[in-house]
Amino acid sequence: MFDDRSPIYRQIAEQIKTDILNGVLRADEQVMSTNQYAAFYRINPATAAKAFQQLVEEKILYKRRGIGMFVSPTARDMLLAQRRERFFTDVVDPMVAEAKVIGIPLADIITRIEQAARSDEEKAKSGHADEDER
Amino acid sequence: MTSRIDLEELRLRYEDTTAVDRVTCHLEGGKIYGLLGRNGSGKTSLLSMLAGFIRPTSGSVLVDGQPVFENPRAVSRICLIRDSGDVGDQSDTVRTVMEIAQVLRSTWDQEYAERLLEKFKIPMRKRVSQLSRGQRSALGITIGLASRTPLTIFDESHLGMDAPSRALFQEELLNDFMANPRTIIVSTHLIEEMSTLFEEVLILHEGRLLLHEDTDTLRSRGAAVTGPADQVDQFVFGMNVLAERRLGRIKSVTVYGELSDLHRRQAENLGLEMEPIALQDLFIHLTGAVEESR
């Protein structure tokens, strides 16, 4: 489930964020308690608590005293904004750098992106996902 | 109830060997601690002194501020389970072993003990000598958990158990710890399997305490840096290098320490690949590297 290569509390936090983005966890929905989480994934409860604490600080989750933790109504929009911002630094910039190294002109990349976008639209219109149509 | 532990300059010498060499550490308690170390690193010696089984050559062991050796009151609040079932007399039945444990510990939970024996499938009627190695380990685990002592120590207690039994041990350890918080120390070299249970980790090497760290902090500490040898050398200059490997002009170096975003950017600019490494590998490098440098 979790790997030993990075802090587990961060892996837990990432997983919960992904659940929120995917809609698995909805706004104002209660998340598992620290102890439930620890028992389910067989991790130390303090590690789970640290992850939840971080998410509260980031305003992704909020606490209701004596009841538990819930997903903030704004969590999904906040995460979407963050991921959108990161998309350019994490995906686009490395791609441009790689293209430069192997000598692909920028214009070719743009053409390809436009093609991909168009075929996506067509697929959406025709309602079925035939690949390599053209 | 949890126990605080203070070890000060703790030493244990046998005739011509030093098993434990001036270990100083402070555990605030109420946590699950992992004690890691290779075979012969002094784990069992250290834990035996902590449980009051043997007298230190010098230095002090305090549990809740009290010395433990020849101190019945302190010792009744400590339970040390050693590897594969050195529990009770070989000719005793499981039932008798349970009865003795109950007399020794005021915190004993008989109902929980019986539930655990059922889960581990250990018949009460059998003699200890008739149990398999795995069953003897499970009997030890049962005694350790059901004792509910403020300080509970498992010294490689899970070694003889098969994977499903070890998983059951982990599950019970966590659930019972959450329901009844106490100080728990688990010594092991099955790091990958057990490390998610530990809030803090102590590494013992050649009798010395190599490090005591929050487990998640430790997970963020090591990295493998790979790339053209010159650039790698430039990047790791001044860092704590644990291991090096070369393949032609490519070099891979394992470093240990705080790695900031600045480091990451620097590595990126030099065209180096920086990868996190697993706790197990970090342990191997940490306890292997010290030996080589001697």
Tab-separated table of C-alpha atoms in Angstrom:
chain	number	residue	atom	x	y	z
A	1	MET	CA	0.000	0.000	0.000
A	2	PHE	CA	2.544	2.571	1.130
A	3	ASP	CA	6.168	2.455	0.157
A	4	ASP	CA	9.116	3.039	2.391
A	5	ARG	CA	10.734	5.622	0.148
A	6	SER	CA	8.994	8.730	1.359
A	7	PRO	CA	7.220	9.840	4.518
A	8	ILE	CA	4.030	7.853	4.891
A	9	TYR	CA	2.022	10.795	6.210
A	10	ARG	CA	2.653	12.543	2.891
A	11	GLN	CA	1.553	9.472	0.953
A	12	ILE	CA	-1.656	9.339	2.988
A	13	ALA	CA	-2.315	13.045	2.413
A	14	GLU	CA	-1.763	12.627	-1.349
A	15	GLN	CA	-4.115	9.669	-1.443
A	16	ILE	CA	-6.897	11.595	0.292
A	17	LYS	CA	-6.381	14.523	-2.078
A	18	THR	CA	-6.676	12.186	-5.050
A	19	ASP	CA	-9.883	10.737	-3.572
A	20	ILE	CA	-11.294	14.247	-3.322
A	21	LEU	CA	-10.293	15.096	-6.900
A	22	ASN	CA	-11.821	11.876	-8.227
A	23	GLY	CA	-15.025	12.525	-6.348
A	24	VAL	CA	-14.606	9.441	-4.151
A	25	LEU	CA	-14.746	11.834	-1.199
A	26	ARG	CA	-17.298	14.630	-1.519
A	27	ALA	CA	-17.645	18.031	0.091
A	28	ASP	CA	-18.706	17.844	3.745
A	29	GLU	CA	-18.313	14.078	3.739
A	30	GLN	CA	-16.736	12.551	6.829
A	31	VAL	CA	-13.361	10.870	6.363
A	32	MET	CA	-12.164	7.815	8.306
A	33	SER	CA	-10.925	8.512	11.828
A	34	THR	CA	-7.215	8.355	12.579
A	35	ASN	CA	-7.637	5.038	14.359
A	36	GLN	CA	-9.808	3.529	11.643
A	37	TYR	CA	-7.260	4.610	9.096
A	38	ALA	CA	-4.367	3.201	11.135
A	39	ALA	CA	-6.102	-0.133	11.653
A	40	PHE	CA	-7.172	-0.424	8.021
A	41	TYR	CA	-3.739	0.236	6.548
A	42	ARG	CA	-1.741	-1.175	9.491
A	43	ILE	CA	0.153	2.021	10.134
A	44	ASN	CA	1.033	3.842	13.308
A	45	PRO	CA	-1.886	6.067	14.418
A	46	ALA	CA	0.507	8.991	14.975
A	47	THR	CA	1.497	8.810	11.308
A	48	ALA	CA	-2.130	8.911	10.220
A	49	ALA	CA	-2.821	11.774	12.622
A	50	LYS	CA	0.043	13.756	11.109
A	51	ALA	CA	-1.446	13.383	7.640
A	52	PHE	CA	-4.860	14.573	8.805
A	53	GLN	CA	-3.258	17.459	10.679
A	54	GLN	CA	-1.489	18.552	7.511
A	55	LEU	CA	-4.742	18.418	5.533
A	56	VAL	CA	-6.487	20.505	8.181
A	57	GLU	CA	-3.702	23.080	7.990
A	58	GLU	CA	-4.061	23.159	4.214
A	59	LYS	CA	-7.820	23.633	4.727
A	60	ILE	CA	-8.576	20.494	2.717
A	61	LEU	CA	-10.248	18.963	5.769
A	62	TYR	CA	-11.990	20.569	8.700
A	63	LYS	CA	-12.619	19.291	12.219
A	64	ARG	CA	-15.899	19.028	14.006
A	65	ARG	CA	-15.173	18.711	17.664
A	66	GLY	CA	-16.111	15.330	19.040
A	67	ILE	CA	-17.389	14.086	15.697
A	68	GLY	CA	-14.476	13.841	13.328
A	69	MET	CA	-12.927	15.226	10.161
A	70	PHE	CA	-14.778	16.337	7.070
A	71	VAL	CA	-13.916	17.397	3.524
A	72	SER	CA	-13.966	21.187	3.126
A	73	PRO	CA	-16.570	22.475	0.679
A	74	THR	CA	-13.772	24.316	-1.160
A	75	ALA	CA	-11.297	21.421	-1.102
A	76	ARG	CA	-11.896	20.169	-4.621
A	77	ASP	CA	-11.630	23.607	-6.237
A	78	MET	CA	-8.481	24.341	-4.280
A	79	LEU	CA	-6.898	21.053	-5.322
A	80	LEU	CA	-7.919	21.546	-8.936
A	81	ALA	CA	-6.303	24.986	-8.948
A	82	GLN	CA	-3.120	23.558	-7.417
A	83	ARG	CA	-2.928	20.675	-9.865
A	84	ARG	CA	-3.571	23.017	-12.786
A	85	GLU	CA	-0.738	25.201	-11.669
A	86	ARG	CA	1.526	22.199	-11.213
A	87	PHE	CA	0.547	20.811	-14.615
A	88	PHE	CA	2.727	23.343	-16.386
A	89	THR	CA	5.785	22.893	-14.169
A	90	ASP	CA	5.419	19.119	-13.819
A	91	VAL	CA	4.234	18.115	-17.286
A	92	VAL	CA	4.682	20.855	-19.854
A	93	ASP	CA	8.094	22.230	-18.854
A	94	PRO	CA	9.849	18.824	-18.735
A	95	MET	CA	8.240	17.934	-22.087
A	96	VAL	CA	9.555	21.113	-23.700
A	97	ALA	CA	13.000	20.445	-22.215
A	98	GLU	CA	13.000	16.872	-23.511
A	99	ALA	CA	11.873	18.006	-26.971
A	100	LYS	CA	14.755	20.450	-27.082
A	101	VAL	CA	17.282	17.711	-26.209
A	102	ILE	CA	16.088	15.354	-28.941
A	103	GLY	CA	15.442	18.123	-31.504
A	104	ILE	CA	11.671	18.260	-31.928
A	105	PRO	CA	10.503	21.731	-33.074
A	106	LEU	CA	7.930	23.433	-30.878
A	107	ALA	CA	5.543	23.725	-33.840
A	108	ASP	CA	5.414	19.912	-34.141
A	109	ILE	CA	4.440	19.600	-30.518
A	110	ILE	CA	1.656	22.138	-30.912
A	111	THR	CA	0.325	20.373	-34.013
A	112	ARG	CA	0.287	17.096	-32.121
A	113	ILE	CA	-1.536	18.598	-29.141
A	114	GLU	CA	-4.165	20.085	-31.442
A	115	GLN	CA	-4.623	16.740	-33.205
A	116	ALA	CA	-5.023	14.941	-29.908
A	117	ALA	CA	-7.545	17.493	-28.705
A	118	ARG	CA	-9.531	17.200	-31.961
A	119	SER	CA	-9.688	13.403	-31.918
A	120	ASP	CA	-10.776	13.567	-28.290
A	121	GLU	CA	-13.620	15.857	-29.281
A	122	GLU	CA	-14.653	13.566	-32.115
A	123	LYS	CA	-14.671	10.581	-29.827
A	124	ALA	CA	-16.851	12.462	-27.425
A	125	LYS	CA	-19.248	13.385	-30.238
A	126	SER	CA	-19.543	9.923	-31.814
A	127	GLY	CA	-20.057	8.526	-28.343
A	128	HIS	CA	-17.732	5.536	-28.695
A	129	ALA	CA	-14.001	5.228	-28.323
A	130	ASP	CA	-12.683	3.871	-31.620
A	131	GLU	CA	-8.978	4.367	-31.582
A	132	ASP	CA	-6.821	5.228	-34.596
A	133	GLU	CA	-9.804	6.149	-36.672
A	134	ARG	CA	-7.949	8.175	-39.207
B	1	MET	CA	-0.528	3.824	31.384
B	2	THR	CA	2.705	4.366	29.556
B	3	SER	CA	6.318	4.337	30.641
B	4	ARG	CA	9.050	6.845	30.104
B	5	ILE	CA	12.553	5.471	29.531
B	6	ASP	CA	15.883	7.144	30.245
B	7	LEU	CA	19.128	5.402	29.403
B	8	GLU	CA	22.299	7.172	30.451
B	9	GLU	CA	25.777	6.074	29.301
B	10	LEU	CA	24.567	2.487	29.449
B	11	ARG	CA	27.280	-0.151	29.042
B	12	LEU	CA	27.417	-3.908	29.171
B	13	ARG	CA	30.715	-5.763	29.012
B	14	TYR	CA	31.224	-9.495	28.882
B	15	GLU	CA	34.755	-10.757	29.441
B	16	ASP	CA	36.453	-9.166	26.467
B	17	THR	CA	33.558	-7.812	24.435
B	18	THR	CA	31.447	-4.725	24.826
B	19	ALA	CA	27.869	-5.707	23.978
B	20	VAL	CA	26.369	-2.300	24.677
B	21	ASP	CA	28.578	0.738	24.436
B	22	ARG	CA	27.583	3.927	26.245
B	23	VAL	CA	24.035	4.218	24.982
B	24	THR	CA	22.200	7.355	26.007
B	25	CYS	CA	18.613	7.903	24.943
B	26	HIS	CA	15.318	9.220	26.192
B	27	LEU	CA	11.965	7.805	25.140
B	28	GLU	CA	8.980	9.817	26.272
B	29	GLY	CA	6.723	6.778	26.017
B	30	GLY	CA	3.210	6.133	24.782
B	31	LYS	CA	4.539	5.217	21.368
B	32	ILE	CA	5.519	2.161	19.379
B	33	TYR	CA	9.291	2.190	18.938
B	34	GLY	CA	11.247	0.071	16.497
B	35	LEU	CA	14.691	-1.092	17.561
B	36	LEU	CA	16.678	-2.062	14.492
B	37	GLY	CA	20.083	-3.620	14.292
B	38	ARG	CA	21.948	-6.434	12.645
B	39	ASN	CA	22.542	-9.722	14.404
B	40	GLY	CA	24.948	-9.193	17.278
B	41	SER	CA	24.434	-5.436	17.369
B	42	GLY	CA	23.469	-5.559	21.041
B	43	LYS	CA	19.669	-5.363	20.779
B	44	THR	CA	18.972	-8.259	23.121
B	45	SER	CA	21.595	-7.093	25.646
B	46	LEU	CA	20.101	-3.606	25.661
B	47	LEU	CA	16.523	-4.854	26.037
B	48	SER	CA	17.517	-7.320	28.775
B	49	MET	CA	18.976	-4.460	30.804
B	50	LEU	CA	15.899	-2.358	30.115
B	51	ALA	CA	13.668	-5.132	31.468
B	52	GLY	CA	15.828	-5.628	34.550
B	53	PHE	CA	16.959	-9.112	33.508
B	54	ILE	CA	20.648	-8.262	33.749
B	55	ARG	CA	22.711	-5.674	35.595
B	56	PRO	CA	24.486	-3.040	33.491
B	57	THR	CA	28.275	-2.858	33.768
B	58	SER	CA	27.897	0.889	34.122
B	59	GLY	CA	25.446	3.656	33.362
B	60	SER	CA	21.800	3.730	34.288
B	61	VAL	CA	18.405	2.484	33.166
B	62	LEU	CA	15.428	4.405	34.482
B	63	VAL	CA	11.840	3.460	33.732
B	64	ASP	CA	9.484	6.143	34.988
B	65	GLY	CA	12.410	7.528	36.935
B	66	GLN	CA	13.060	4.259	38.775
B	67	PRO	CA	16.051	1.928	38.382
B	68	VAL	CA	14.848	-1.484	37.207
B	69	PHE	CA	17.458	-4.022	38.276
B	70	GLU	CA	16.383	-5.916	41.409
B	71	ASN	CA	13.376	-3.639	41.680
B	72	PRO	CA	10.283	-5.892	41.772
B	73	ARG	CA	7.834	-3.005	41.648
B	74	ALA	CA	9.387	-1.543	38.513
B	75	VAL	CA	9.792	-4.949	36.877
B	76	SER	CA	6.137	-5.887	37.410
B	77	ARG	CA	5.280	-3.020	35.055
B	78	ILE	CA	7.582	-4.343	32.326
B	79	CYS	CA	7.085	-7.332	30.050
B	80	LEU	CA	9.903	-8.567	27.812
B	81	ILE	CA	9.107	-11.292	25.305
B	82	ARG	CA	12.182	-12.840	23.761
B	83	ASP	CA	12.405	-14.656	20.470
B	84	SER	CA	10.371	-17.784	19.768
B	85	GLY	CA	8.752	-18.703	22.965
B	86	ASP	CA	11.091	-18.792	25.876
B	87	VAL	CA	7.899	-18.602	27.908
B	88	GLY	CA	7.505	-20.698	31.002
B	89	ASP	CA	8.617	-24.266	31.471
B	90	GLN	CA	8.663	-26.593	28.464
B	91	SER	CA	6.571	-29.185	30.321
B	92	ASP	CA	3.892	-26.652	31.351
B	93	THR	CA	0.622	-26.562	29.504
B	94	VAL	CA	-0.471	-23.383	27.758
B	95	ARG	CA	-3.141	-23.028	30.456
B	96	THR	CA	-0.487	-23.068	33.205
B	97	VAL	CA	1.653	-20.526	31.355
B	98	MET	CA	-1.414	-18.262	31.198
B	99	GLU	CA	-2.091	-18.727	34.916
B	100	ILE	CA	1.480	-17.793	35.817
B	101	ALA	CA	1.329	-14.712	33.589
B	102	GLN	CA	-1.889	-13.670	35.299
B	103	VAL	CA	-0.309	-13.929	38.755
B	104	LEU	CA	2.731	-11.906	37.660
B	105	ARG	CA	0.832	-8.997	36.070
B	106	SER	CA	-1.868	-7.004	37.741
B	107	THR	CA	-2.688	-5.534	34.321
B	108	TRP	CA	-3.310	-8.976	32.751
B	109	ASP	CA	-6.464	-9.356	30.608
B	110	GLN	CA	-7.468	-13.023	30.628
B	111	GLU	CA	-10.368	-12.620	28.227
B	112	TYR	CA	-8.128	-10.930	25.667
B	113	ALA	CA	-5.474	-13.641	26.131
B	114	GLU	CA	-8.010	-16.368	25.384
B	115	ARG	CA	-9.269	-14.500	22.348
B	116	LEU	CA	-5.713	-14.210	21.021
B	117	LEU	CA	-4.956	-17.900	21.603
B	118	GLU	CA	-8.060	-18.735	19.629
B	119	LYS	CA	-7.003	-16.455	16.766
B	120	PHE	CA	-3.516	-17.975	16.723
B	121	LYS	CA	-5.083	-21.444	17.028
B	122	ILE	CA	-3.163	-22.532	20.115
B	123	PRO	CA	-4.932	-25.164	22.236
B	124	MET	CA	-4.890	-24.484	25.985
B	125	ARG	CA	-4.353	-28.146	26.788
B	126	LYS	CA	-1.068	-28.568	24.894
B	127	ARG	CA	2.319	-28.492	26.573
B	128	VAL	CA	4.779	-25.807	25.489
B	129	SER	CA	7.145	-28.542	24.251
B	130	GLN	CA	4.412	-29.836	21.904
B	131	LEU	CA	3.963	-26.481	20.157
B	132	SER	CA	5.607	-25.666	16.841
B	133	ARG	CA	8.128	-22.846	16.719
B	134	GLY	CA	5.537	-20.514	15.228
B	135	GLN	CA	3.017	-21.428	17.913
B	136	ARG	CA	5.573	-20.816	20.647
B	137	SER	CA	6.233	-17.362	19.169
B	138	ALA	CA	2.490	-16.703	19.040
B	139	LEU	CA	2.192	-17.783	22.679
B	140	GLY	CA	4.889	-15.225	23.547
B	141	ILE	CA	3.079	-12.540	21.553
B	142	THR	CA	-0.151	-13.405	23.357
B	143	ILE	CA	1.503	-13.038	26.761
B	144	GLY	CA	3.121	-9.762	25.735
B	145	LEU	CA	-0.105	-8.225	24.461
B	146	ALA	CA	-2.432	-9.532	27.182
B	147	SER	CA	-0.016	-8.411	29.926
B	148	ARG	CA	-0.899	-4.813	29.015
B	149	THR	CA	2.152	-3.661	30.963
B	150	PRO	CA	3.011	0.061	30.672
B	151	LEU	CA	6.282	-1.056	29.045
B	152	THR	CA	6.026	-4.026	26.703
B	153	ILE	CA	9.019	-5.244	24.739
B	154	PHE	CA	9.015	-7.735	21.869
B	155	ASP	CA	12.561	-8.858	21.089
B	156	GLU	CA	12.293	-10.489	17.663
B	157	SER	CA	9.289	-12.280	19.152
B	158	HIS	CA	7.653	-12.724	15.754
B	159	LEU	CA	10.630	-14.484	14.157
B	160	GLY	CA	9.309	-18.023	14.087
B	161	MET	CA	5.884	-17.042	12.803
B	162	ASP	CA	4.655	-17.420	9.230
B	163	ALA	CA	3.445	-14.427	7.215
B	164	PRO	CA	-0.279	-14.659	8.092
B	165	SER	CA	0.534	-14.937	11.815
B	166	ARG	CA	2.883	-11.973	11.590
B	167	ALA	CA	0.136	-9.967	9.899
B	168	LEU	CA	-2.214	-10.924	12.724
B	169	PHE	CA	0.439	-9.831	15.235
B	170	GLN	CA	0.740	-6.424	13.552
B	171	GLU	CA	-3.007	-5.982	13.492
B	172	GLU	CA	-3.450	-6.938	17.147
B	173	LEU	CA	-0.478	-4.853	18.236
B	174	LEU	CA	-1.901	-1.733	16.573
B	175	ASN	CA	-5.492	-2.237	17.668
B	176	ASP	CA	-4.588	-3.026	21.246
B	177	PHE	CA	-2.116	-0.137	21.378
B	178	MET	CA	-4.835	2.252	20.215
B	179	ALA	CA	-7.324	0.879	22.722
B	180	ASN	CA	-4.776	0.727	25.564
B	181	PRO	CA	-1.938	3.171	24.874
B	182	ARG	CA	1.387	2.120	26.382
B	183	THR	CA	5.075	2.101	25.596
B	184	ILE	CA	5.940	-0.658	23.169
B	185	ILE	CA	9.362	-1.555	21.802
B	186	VAL	CA	9.697	-4.030	18.950
B	187	SER	CA	13.119	-5.182	17.855
B	188	THR	CA	13.318	-6.608	14.370
B	189	HIS	CA	15.272	-6.845	11.197
B	190	LEU	CA	12.136	-7.338	9.090
B	191	ILE	CA	12.191	-3.628	8.440
B	192	GLU	CA	10.047	-3.394	5.349
B	193	GLU	CA	7.286	-5.429	6.901
B	194	MET	CA	7.212	-3.768	10.286
B	195	SER	CA	8.281	-0.160	9.750
B	196	THR	CA	4.814	1.300	9.184
B	197	LEU	CA	4.007	0.375	12.794
B	198	PHE	CA	6.817	2.443	14.283
B	199	GLU	CA	6.444	6.055	15.245
B	200	GLU	CA	10.123	6.287	16.094
B	201	VAL	CA	13.086	4.168	15.136
B	202	LEU	CA	16.354	3.467	16.960
B	203	ILE	CA	19.251	1.863	15.147
B	204	LEU	CA	21.854	0.015	17.144
B	205	HIS	CA	25.165	-0.874	15.566
B	206	GLU	CA	28.063	-2.642	17.242
B	207	GLY	CA	26.639	-1.809	20.641
B	208	ARG	CA	26.224	1.879	19.895
B	209	LEU	CA	23.136	3.920	19.231
B	210	LEU	CA	23.574	5.022	15.642
B	211	LEU	CA	20.404	7.069	15.471
B	212	HIS	CA	17.058	7.743	17.102
B	213	GLU	CA	14.612	9.403	14.742
B	214	ASP	CA	10.992	9.872	13.826
B	215	THR	CA	10.352	7.108	11.261
B	216	ASP	CA	8.823	9.397	8.662
B	217	THR	CA	11.703	11.855	9.029
B	218	LEU	CA	14.122	8.999	8.436
B	219	ARG	CA	12.205	7.992	5.321
B	220	SER	CA	12.846	11.449	3.859
B	221	ARG	CA	16.551	11.411	4.686
B	222	GLY	CA	18.200	9.155	2.162
B	223	ALA	CA	18.515	9.540	-1.577
B	224	ALA	CA	20.296	7.913	-4.479
B	225	VAL	CA	21.895	10.389	-6.879
B	226	THR	CA	22.730	9.061	-10.323
B	227	GLY	CA	24.373	10.657	-13.356
B	228	PRO	CA	27.715	11.393	-15.031
B	229	ALA	CA	30.470	10.741	-12.459
B	230	ASP	CA	31.919	14.297	-12.496
B	231	GLN	CA	28.573	15.959	-11.910
B	232	VAL	CA	27.650	13.481	-9.194
B	233	ASP	CA	30.933	14.139	-7.400
B	234	GLN	CA	30.357	17.865	-7.663
B	235	PHE	CA	26.842	17.530	-6.262
B	236	VAL	CA	27.608	15.266	-3.298
B	237	PHE	CA	30.719	17.191	-2.201
B	238	GLY	CA	30.463	17.761	1.534
B	239	MET	CA	27.479	15.444	1.925
B	240	ASN	CA	27.320	12.304	4.011
B	241	VAL	CA	27.963	9.572	1.425
B	242	LEU	CA	26.939	6.075	2.451
B	243	ALA	CA	27.683	4.106	-0.697
B	244	GLU	CA	28.950	4.472	-4.241
B	245	ARG	CA	28.485	2.415	-7.364
B	246	ARG	CA	29.951	2.957	-10.816
B	247	LEU	CA	28.949	1.730	-14.200
B	248	GLY	CA	31.230	3.161	-16.883
B	249	ARG	CA	30.925	6.931	-16.716
B	250	ILE	CA	27.745	6.743	-14.714
B	251	LYS	CA	27.904	6.891	-10.980
B	252	SER	CA	25.263	6.278	-8.354
B	253	VAL	CA	25.797	7.598	-4.854
B	254	THR	CA	23.657	7.073	-1.773
B	255	VAL	CA	23.585	10.127	0.476
B	256	TYR	CA	22.138	10.565	3.936
B	257	GLY	CA	20.895	13.820	5.392
B	258	GLU	CA	18.441	16.645	5.048
B	259	LEU	CA	17.657	17.200	1.368
B	260	SER	CA	16.073	20.549	0.584
B	261	ASP	CA	14.223	21.721	-2.496
B	262	LEU	CA	17.376	23.648	-3.312
B	263	HIS	CA	19.284	20.352	-3.486
B	264	ARG	CA	16.613	18.946	-5.755
B	265	ARG	CA	16.775	21.903	-8.110
B	266	GLN	CA	20.547	21.781	-8.095
B	267	ALA	CA	20.478	18.086	-9.006
B	268	GLU	CA	18.030	18.816	-11.776
B	269	ASN	CA	20.220	21.588	-13.180
B	270	LEU	CA	23.205	19.251	-13.214
B	271	GLY	CA	21.107	16.688	-15.088
B	272	LEU	CA	21.211	14.239	-12.205
B	273	GLU	CA	18.546	11.836	-11.195
B	274	MET	CA	17.630	11.940	-7.527
B	275	GLU	CA	15.582	9.083	-6.156
B	276	PRO	CA	14.357	8.354	-2.661
B	277	ILE	CA	15.589	5.103	-1.157
B	278	ALA	CA	13.752	2.591	0.968
B	279	LEU	CA	14.211	2.482	4.724
B	280	GLN	CA	15.571	-1.048	4.447
B	281	ASP	CA	18.306	0.091	2.027
B	282	LEU	CA	19.084	3.066	4.217
B	283	PHE	CA	19.496	0.681	7.137
B	284	ILE	CA	21.769	-1.594	5.112
B	285	HIS	CA	23.959	1.319	4.073
B	286	LEU	CA	24.044	2.888	7.530
B	287	THR	CA	25.015	-0.300	9.336
B	288	GLY	CA	27.284	-1.533	6.557
B	289	ALA	CA	29.152	1.706	5.956
B	290	VAL	CA	30.272	2.200	9.549
B	291	GLU	CA	31.925	-1.194	9.549
B	292	GLU	CA	33.825	-0.521	6.352
B	293	SER	CA	35.265	2.743	7.603
B	294	ARG	CA	36.916	1.085	10.594
